[in-house]
Amino acid sequence: MSVTTLDVRFRDVTGGPQLYGFPPPELLPRLRWLGGDYSALLARDLELGLRRQDPGTRLRAVRCESDPLVTTAGVDRSGVPRAQDASFALEVLLLDGMGCSWRLRGRWTYAGRDLGTLHASVTHHWRILAADRV
């Protein structure tokens, strides 16, 4: 989808933000550690993070601009990946707490550590590359 497809001037969305361009989970077996609906998880985590900064923020749409980049950061002795990172190039449309419309571009990254063990953990971070009022 092109950028203009997202530029719909934020019509009301029932049930959460519109999600575009995310490959189906079955095509990304290396992302199983994020669960079956990784795009909904990502949208929820992103919105929660944005709301911590501005409680009135409303996430309207999220577009994955390319296939996620999944890298293995560590394997155990038998060669099983135990540490992986998944990075997503995103375009995000939102309304801030003042009602202003914004388009953010950036990289959302999940870092999974000790995957497949009792000590498994997943953290995430967001790096904004551009923020434009629209």
Short mmCIF file of N, CA and C in Angstrom, two decimals:
data_model
loop_
_atom_site.label_atom_id
_atom_site.label_comp_id
_atom_site.label_asym_id
_atom_site.label_seq_id
_atom_site.Cartn_x
_atom_site.Cartn_y
_atom_site.Cartn_z
N MET A 1 0.83 -1.18 0.00
CA MET A 1 0.00 0.00 0.00
C MET A 1 0.88 1.24 0.00
N SER A 2 0.43 2.23 -0.69
CA SER A 2 1.20 3.46 -0.74
C SER A 2 0.84 4.36 0.44
N VAL A 3 1.65 5.35 0.65
CA VAL A 3 1.42 6.28 1.75
C VAL A 3 0.06 6.94 1.58
N THR A 4 -0.35 7.25 0.35
CA THR A 4 -1.62 7.93 0.15
C THR A 4 -2.79 7.06 0.59
N THR A 5 -2.63 5.76 0.59
CA THR A 5 -3.69 4.88 1.07
C THR A 5 -3.98 5.14 2.54
N LEU A 6 -2.94 5.45 3.30
CA LEU A 6 -3.14 5.72 4.72
C LEU A 6 -3.67 7.12 4.97
N ASP A 7 -3.51 7.99 4.02
CA ASP A 7 -3.88 9.39 4.21
C ASP A 7 -5.38 9.57 4.02
N VAL A 8 -6.15 8.93 4.89
CA VAL A 8 -7.61 8.94 4.79
C VAL A 8 -8.23 9.92 5.78
N ARG A 9 -7.43 10.78 6.36
CA ARG A 9 -7.87 11.79 7.31
C ARG A 9 -8.61 11.19 8.49
N PHE A 10 -8.14 10.03 8.93
CA PHE A 10 -8.51 9.47 10.21
C PHE A 10 -10.00 9.30 10.43
N ARG A 11 -10.65 8.56 9.56
CA ARG A 11 -12.06 8.24 9.83
C ARG A 11 -12.11 7.38 11.08
N ASP A 12 -13.23 7.42 11.79
CA ASP A 12 -13.35 6.65 13.03
C ASP A 12 -13.19 5.16 12.75
N VAL A 13 -12.45 4.52 13.60
CA VAL A 13 -12.17 3.09 13.47
C VAL A 13 -12.72 2.41 14.71
N THR A 14 -13.58 1.45 14.50
CA THR A 14 -14.14 0.71 15.62
C THR A 14 -13.25 -0.48 15.92
N GLY A 15 -12.96 -0.69 17.20
CA GLY A 15 -12.21 -1.87 17.59
C GLY A 15 -10.71 -1.74 17.47
N GLY A 16 -10.19 -0.56 17.31
CA GLY A 16 -8.74 -0.39 17.26
C GLY A 16 -8.28 0.20 15.95
N PRO A 17 -6.96 0.37 15.84
CA PRO A 17 -6.40 1.01 14.64
C PRO A 17 -6.46 0.09 13.42
N GLN A 18 -6.44 0.70 12.26
CA GLN A 18 -6.32 -0.05 11.01
C GLN A 18 -4.87 -0.54 10.91
N LEU A 19 -4.69 -1.78 10.50
CA LEU A 19 -3.35 -2.35 10.34
C LEU A 19 -3.16 -2.72 8.88
N TYR A 20 -2.06 -2.27 8.28
CA TYR A 20 -1.77 -2.50 6.87
C TYR A 20 -0.37 -3.06 6.69
N GLY A 21 -0.21 -3.88 5.67
CA GLY A 21 1.11 -4.28 5.22
C GLY A 21 1.85 -5.30 6.07
N PHE A 22 1.23 -5.81 7.12
CA PHE A 22 1.89 -6.81 7.94
C PHE A 22 1.75 -8.18 7.28
N PRO A 23 2.87 -8.86 7.03
CA PRO A 23 2.77 -10.19 6.45
C PRO A 23 2.02 -11.13 7.40
N PRO A 24 1.24 -12.07 6.85
CA PRO A 24 0.52 -13.02 7.70
C PRO A 24 1.50 -13.82 8.57
N PRO A 25 1.13 -14.08 9.82
CA PRO A 25 2.05 -14.78 10.75
C PRO A 25 2.54 -16.12 10.21
N GLU A 26 1.71 -16.82 9.44
CA GLU A 26 2.13 -18.13 8.94
C GLU A 26 3.28 -18.02 7.94
N LEU A 27 3.51 -16.83 7.37
CA LEU A 27 4.63 -16.64 6.46
C LEU A 27 5.91 -16.26 7.19
N LEU A 28 5.80 -16.04 8.49
CA LEU A 28 6.95 -15.62 9.29
C LEU A 28 7.15 -16.55 10.48
N PRO A 29 7.54 -17.78 10.23
CA PRO A 29 7.70 -18.72 11.36
C PRO A 29 8.74 -18.26 12.37
N ARG A 30 9.66 -17.40 11.98
CA ARG A 30 10.68 -16.91 12.92
C ARG A 30 10.10 -15.93 13.92
N LEU A 31 8.82 -15.55 13.76
CA LEU A 31 8.18 -14.63 14.70
C LEU A 31 7.22 -15.35 15.65
N ARG A 32 7.22 -16.65 15.67
CA ARG A 32 6.30 -17.39 16.55
C ARG A 32 6.42 -16.98 18.00
N TRP A 33 7.58 -16.57 18.42
CA TRP A 33 7.79 -16.17 19.82
C TRP A 33 7.01 -14.92 20.18
N LEU A 34 6.47 -14.20 19.20
CA LEU A 34 5.62 -13.03 19.48
C LEU A 34 4.14 -13.39 19.53
N GLY A 35 3.80 -14.63 19.23
CA GLY A 35 2.41 -15.05 19.27
C GLY A 35 1.78 -15.05 17.90
N GLY A 36 0.56 -15.56 17.84
CA GLY A 36 -0.14 -15.75 16.57
C GLY A 36 -0.61 -14.47 15.90
N ASP A 37 -0.83 -13.41 16.67
CA ASP A 37 -1.31 -12.16 16.10
C ASP A 37 -0.34 -11.04 16.45
N TYR A 38 0.87 -11.16 15.90
CA TYR A 38 1.94 -10.23 16.27
C TYR A 38 1.61 -8.78 15.91
N SER A 39 0.86 -8.55 14.84
CA SER A 39 0.56 -7.17 14.45
C SER A 39 -0.36 -6.49 15.46
N ALA A 40 -1.35 -7.22 15.99
CA ALA A 40 -2.23 -6.66 17.02
C ALA A 40 -1.43 -6.40 18.31
N LEU A 41 -0.52 -7.30 18.66
CA LEU A 41 0.34 -7.11 19.82
C LEU A 41 1.18 -5.85 19.66
N LEU A 42 1.77 -5.69 18.49
CA LEU A 42 2.60 -4.52 18.22
C LEU A 42 1.77 -3.24 18.33
N ALA A 43 0.59 -3.21 17.73
CA ALA A 43 -0.26 -2.02 17.78
C ALA A 43 -0.64 -1.69 19.23
N ARG A 44 -0.97 -2.71 20.00
CA ARG A 44 -1.32 -2.49 21.40
C ARG A 44 -0.14 -1.94 22.20
N ASP A 45 1.03 -2.55 22.04
CA ASP A 45 2.22 -2.09 22.75
C ASP A 45 2.60 -0.67 22.34
N LEU A 46 2.50 -0.37 21.06
CA LEU A 46 2.82 0.96 20.56
C LEU A 46 1.85 1.99 21.14
N GLU A 47 0.57 1.68 21.12
CA GLU A 47 -0.41 2.63 21.64
C GLU A 47 -0.23 2.85 23.14
N LEU A 48 0.03 1.79 23.89
CA LEU A 48 0.26 1.94 25.33
C LEU A 48 1.46 2.85 25.60
N GLY A 49 2.53 2.68 24.83
CA GLY A 49 3.71 3.51 24.99
C GLY A 49 3.43 4.98 24.66
N LEU A 50 2.69 5.21 23.58
CA LEU A 50 2.35 6.58 23.21
C LEU A 50 1.43 7.23 24.24
N ARG A 51 0.53 6.44 24.81
CA ARG A 51 -0.40 6.97 25.83
C ARG A 51 0.31 7.28 27.14
N ARG A 52 1.43 6.61 27.42
CA ARG A 52 2.20 6.95 28.62
C ARG A 52 2.76 8.37 28.49
N GLN A 53 3.09 8.77 27.27
CA GLN A 53 3.61 10.12 27.03
C GLN A 53 2.49 11.14 26.95
N ASP A 54 1.36 10.74 26.36
CA ASP A 54 0.22 11.64 26.17
C ASP A 54 -1.05 10.80 26.31
N PRO A 55 -1.68 10.81 27.50
CA PRO A 55 -2.81 9.93 27.76
C PRO A 55 -3.98 10.05 26.77
N GLY A 56 -4.09 11.16 26.07
CA GLY A 56 -5.19 11.34 25.12
C GLY A 56 -4.91 10.82 23.73
N THR A 57 -3.75 10.24 23.51
CA THR A 57 -3.38 9.75 22.18
C THR A 57 -4.32 8.66 21.71
N ARG A 58 -4.71 8.73 20.44
CA ARG A 58 -5.54 7.69 19.80
C ARG A 58 -4.83 7.22 18.55
N LEU A 59 -4.42 5.98 18.55
CA LEU A 59 -3.76 5.37 17.39
C LEU A 59 -4.82 5.09 16.34
N ARG A 60 -4.62 5.57 15.13
CA ARG A 60 -5.61 5.42 14.06
C ARG A 60 -5.22 4.35 13.05
N ALA A 61 -3.95 4.30 12.65
CA ALA A 61 -3.52 3.33 11.64
C ALA A 61 -2.03 3.07 11.80
N VAL A 62 -1.66 1.83 11.48
CA VAL A 62 -0.25 1.44 11.50
C VAL A 62 0.00 0.67 10.21
N ARG A 63 1.03 1.08 9.49
CA ARG A 63 1.40 0.39 8.26
C ARG A 63 2.82 -0.11 8.39
N CYS A 64 2.99 -1.40 8.13
CA CYS A 64 4.32 -2.01 8.09
C CYS A 64 4.86 -1.75 6.68
N GLU A 65 5.95 -1.00 6.59
CA GLU A 65 6.45 -0.55 5.29
C GLU A 65 7.26 -1.60 4.53
N SER A 66 7.69 -2.65 5.21
CA SER A 66 8.44 -3.73 4.57
C SER A 66 8.39 -4.96 5.47
N ASP A 67 8.84 -6.08 4.96
CA ASP A 67 8.89 -7.28 5.80
C ASP A 67 9.76 -7.00 7.02
N PRO A 68 9.36 -7.54 8.18
CA PRO A 68 10.18 -7.35 9.38
C PRO A 68 11.57 -7.95 9.20
N LEU A 69 12.53 -7.31 9.82
CA LEU A 69 13.89 -7.82 9.82
C LEU A 69 14.07 -8.62 11.11
N VAL A 70 14.26 -9.93 10.97
CA VAL A 70 14.42 -10.81 12.13
C VAL A 70 15.87 -11.28 12.17
N THR A 71 16.53 -11.03 13.29
CA THR A 71 17.92 -11.45 13.44
C THR A 71 18.05 -12.31 14.69
N THR A 72 18.92 -13.29 14.58
CA THR A 72 19.20 -14.15 15.72
C THR A 72 20.41 -13.58 16.45
N ALA A 73 20.21 -13.31 17.73
CA ALA A 73 21.26 -12.70 18.54
C ALA A 73 21.99 -13.73 19.40
N GLY A 74 21.47 -14.94 19.47
CA GLY A 74 22.12 -15.97 20.27
C GLY A 74 21.45 -17.32 20.11
N VAL A 75 22.24 -18.38 20.17
CA VAL A 75 21.74 -19.75 20.09
C VAL A 75 22.31 -20.54 21.26
N ASP A 76 21.58 -21.61 21.61
CA ASP A 76 22.11 -22.46 22.69
C ASP A 76 23.08 -23.48 22.10
N ARG A 77 23.60 -24.38 22.93
CA ARG A 77 24.61 -25.35 22.50
C ARG A 77 24.13 -26.28 21.40
N SER A 78 22.82 -26.51 21.37
CA SER A 78 22.28 -27.40 20.33
C SER A 78 21.86 -26.64 19.06
N GLY A 79 22.12 -25.34 19.02
CA GLY A 79 21.83 -24.55 17.83
C GLY A 79 20.43 -23.95 17.79
N VAL A 80 19.67 -24.06 18.89
CA VAL A 80 18.32 -23.50 18.94
C VAL A 80 18.41 -22.01 19.26
N PRO A 81 17.76 -21.17 18.43
CA PRO A 81 17.78 -19.73 18.72
C PRO A 81 17.13 -19.42 20.06
N ARG A 82 17.84 -18.72 20.93
CA ARG A 82 17.31 -18.33 22.24
C ARG A 82 17.22 -16.82 22.39
N ALA A 83 17.81 -16.08 21.44
CA ALA A 83 17.73 -14.62 21.47
C ALA A 83 17.51 -14.14 20.04
N GLN A 84 16.40 -13.46 19.84
CA GLN A 84 16.09 -12.91 18.52
C GLN A 84 15.55 -11.50 18.65
N ASP A 85 15.81 -10.71 17.61
CA ASP A 85 15.25 -9.36 17.50
C ASP A 85 14.39 -9.31 16.24
N ALA A 86 13.28 -8.63 16.34
CA ALA A 86 12.40 -8.42 15.18
C ALA A 86 12.16 -6.92 15.07
N SER A 87 12.56 -6.35 13.94
CA SER A 87 12.47 -4.92 13.73
C SER A 87 11.50 -4.62 12.59
N PHE A 88 10.61 -3.66 12.83
CA PHE A 88 9.55 -3.31 11.88
C PHE A 88 9.68 -1.85 11.47
N ALA A 89 9.73 -1.58 10.18
CA ALA A 89 9.68 -0.20 9.67
C ALA A 89 8.20 0.18 9.61
N LEU A 90 7.81 1.22 10.36
CA LEU A 90 6.40 1.56 10.49
C LEU A 90 6.10 3.00 10.10
N GLU A 91 4.89 3.17 9.59
CA GLU A 91 4.27 4.48 9.45
C GLU A 91 3.05 4.44 10.35
N VAL A 92 2.92 5.44 11.22
CA VAL A 92 1.87 5.45 12.23
C VAL A 92 1.08 6.75 12.11
N LEU A 93 -0.24 6.63 12.07
CA LEU A 93 -1.11 7.80 12.08
C LEU A 93 -1.83 7.85 13.41
N LEU A 94 -1.85 9.04 14.04
CA LEU A 94 -2.48 9.15 15.35
C LEU A 94 -3.05 10.54 15.55
N LEU A 95 -3.90 10.61 16.55
CA LEU A 95 -4.38 11.89 17.07
C LEU A 95 -3.77 12.05 18.45
N ASP A 96 -3.17 13.21 18.72
CA ASP A 96 -2.62 13.43 20.05
C ASP A 96 -3.72 13.89 21.00
N GLY A 97 -3.37 14.11 22.24
CA GLY A 97 -4.34 14.49 23.26
C GLY A 97 -5.03 15.81 23.00
N MET A 98 -4.45 16.65 22.15
CA MET A 98 -5.04 17.94 21.80
C MET A 98 -5.90 17.84 20.53
N GLY A 99 -5.96 16.63 19.94
CA GLY A 99 -6.75 16.44 18.73
C GLY A 99 -5.99 16.70 17.44
N CYS A 100 -4.68 16.91 17.53
CA CYS A 100 -3.87 17.15 16.33
C CYS A 100 -3.49 15.82 15.68
N SER A 101 -3.49 15.80 14.36
CA SER A 101 -3.14 14.60 13.60
C SER A 101 -1.63 14.58 13.33
N TRP A 102 -1.04 13.39 13.49
CA TRP A 102 0.39 13.21 13.29
C TRP A 102 0.65 11.96 12.47
N ARG A 103 1.73 12.03 11.68
CA ARG A 103 2.26 10.86 10.97
C ARG A 103 3.68 10.65 11.50
N LEU A 104 3.91 9.49 12.09
CA LEU A 104 5.23 9.14 12.60
C LEU A 104 5.81 8.04 11.71
N ARG A 105 7.09 8.11 11.49
CA ARG A 105 7.80 7.01 10.82
C ARG A 105 8.94 6.61 11.75
N GLY A 106 9.13 5.29 11.84
CA GLY A 106 10.19 4.83 12.71
C GLY A 106 10.37 3.34 12.67
N ARG A 107 11.17 2.84 13.60
CA ARG A 107 11.43 1.40 13.72
C ARG A 107 11.00 0.94 15.10
N TRP A 108 10.15 -0.07 15.09
CA TRP A 108 9.71 -0.73 16.31
C TRP A 108 10.45 -2.04 16.39
N THR A 109 11.10 -2.29 17.51
CA THR A 109 11.89 -3.51 17.65
C THR A 109 11.49 -4.27 18.90
N TYR A 110 11.26 -5.57 18.71
CA TYR A 110 11.08 -6.50 19.83
C TYR A 110 12.39 -7.24 20.02
N ALA A 111 12.80 -7.42 21.26
CA ALA A 111 14.00 -8.19 21.60
C ALA A 111 13.57 -9.34 22.51
N GLY A 112 13.65 -10.55 22.00
CA GLY A 112 13.32 -11.74 22.78
C GLY A 112 14.59 -12.38 23.30
N ARG A 113 14.61 -12.67 24.59
CA ARG A 113 15.78 -13.29 25.20
C ARG A 113 15.35 -14.52 26.00
N ASP A 114 16.24 -15.50 26.05
CA ASP A 114 15.99 -16.78 26.72
C ASP A 114 14.71 -17.43 26.18
N LEU A 115 14.48 -17.29 24.88
CA LEU A 115 13.27 -17.82 24.26
C LEU A 115 13.20 -19.33 24.43
N GLY A 116 12.01 -19.82 24.68
CA GLY A 116 11.81 -21.25 24.86
C GLY A 116 12.24 -21.76 26.22
N THR A 117 12.51 -20.86 27.16
CA THR A 117 12.90 -21.26 28.51
C THR A 117 11.94 -20.63 29.52
N LEU A 118 12.06 -21.02 30.77
CA LEU A 118 11.24 -20.43 31.83
C LEU A 118 11.59 -18.96 32.09
N HIS A 119 12.76 -18.54 31.64
CA HIS A 119 13.22 -17.17 31.89
C HIS A 119 13.02 -16.26 30.68
N ALA A 120 12.21 -16.70 29.74
CA ALA A 120 12.00 -15.93 28.51
C ALA A 120 11.47 -14.53 28.83
N SER A 121 11.95 -13.56 28.07
CA SER A 121 11.46 -12.19 28.21
C SER A 121 11.45 -11.53 26.83
N VAL A 122 10.52 -10.61 26.68
CA VAL A 122 10.42 -9.84 25.44
C VAL A 122 10.30 -8.38 25.82
N THR A 123 11.21 -7.57 25.32
CA THR A 123 11.15 -6.13 25.53
C THR A 123 11.00 -5.48 24.16
N HIS A 124 10.71 -4.19 24.17
CA HIS A 124 10.56 -3.49 22.90
C HIS A 124 11.02 -2.05 23.03
N HIS A 125 11.33 -1.47 21.89
CA HIS A 125 11.66 -0.05 21.86
C HIS A 125 11.27 0.53 20.50
N TRP A 126 11.08 1.84 20.49
CA TRP A 126 10.59 2.58 19.33
C TRP A 126 11.57 3.69 19.04
N ARG A 127 12.03 3.75 17.81
CA ARG A 127 12.93 4.82 17.38
C ARG A 127 12.21 5.63 16.30
N ILE A 128 11.86 6.86 16.64
CA ILE A 128 11.16 7.72 15.69
C ILE A 128 12.18 8.34 14.74
N LEU A 129 11.92 8.21 13.45
CA LEU A 129 12.79 8.79 12.42
C LEU A 129 12.22 10.09 11.87
N ALA A 130 10.89 10.22 11.89
CA ALA A 130 10.24 11.44 11.40
C ALA A 130 8.88 11.59 12.07
N ALA A 131 8.52 12.83 12.37
CA ALA A 131 7.21 13.14 12.94
C ALA A 131 6.69 14.38 12.21
N ASP A 132 5.56 14.21 11.53
CA ASP A 132 4.98 15.30 10.76
C ASP A 132 3.53 15.50 11.15
N ARG A 133 3.17 16.75 11.36
CA ARG A 133 1.78 17.06 11.62
C ARG A 133 1.04 17.05 10.28
N VAL A 134 -0.08 16.38 10.24
CA VAL A 134 -0.84 16.26 8.98
C VAL A 134 -2.27 16.74 9.16
#
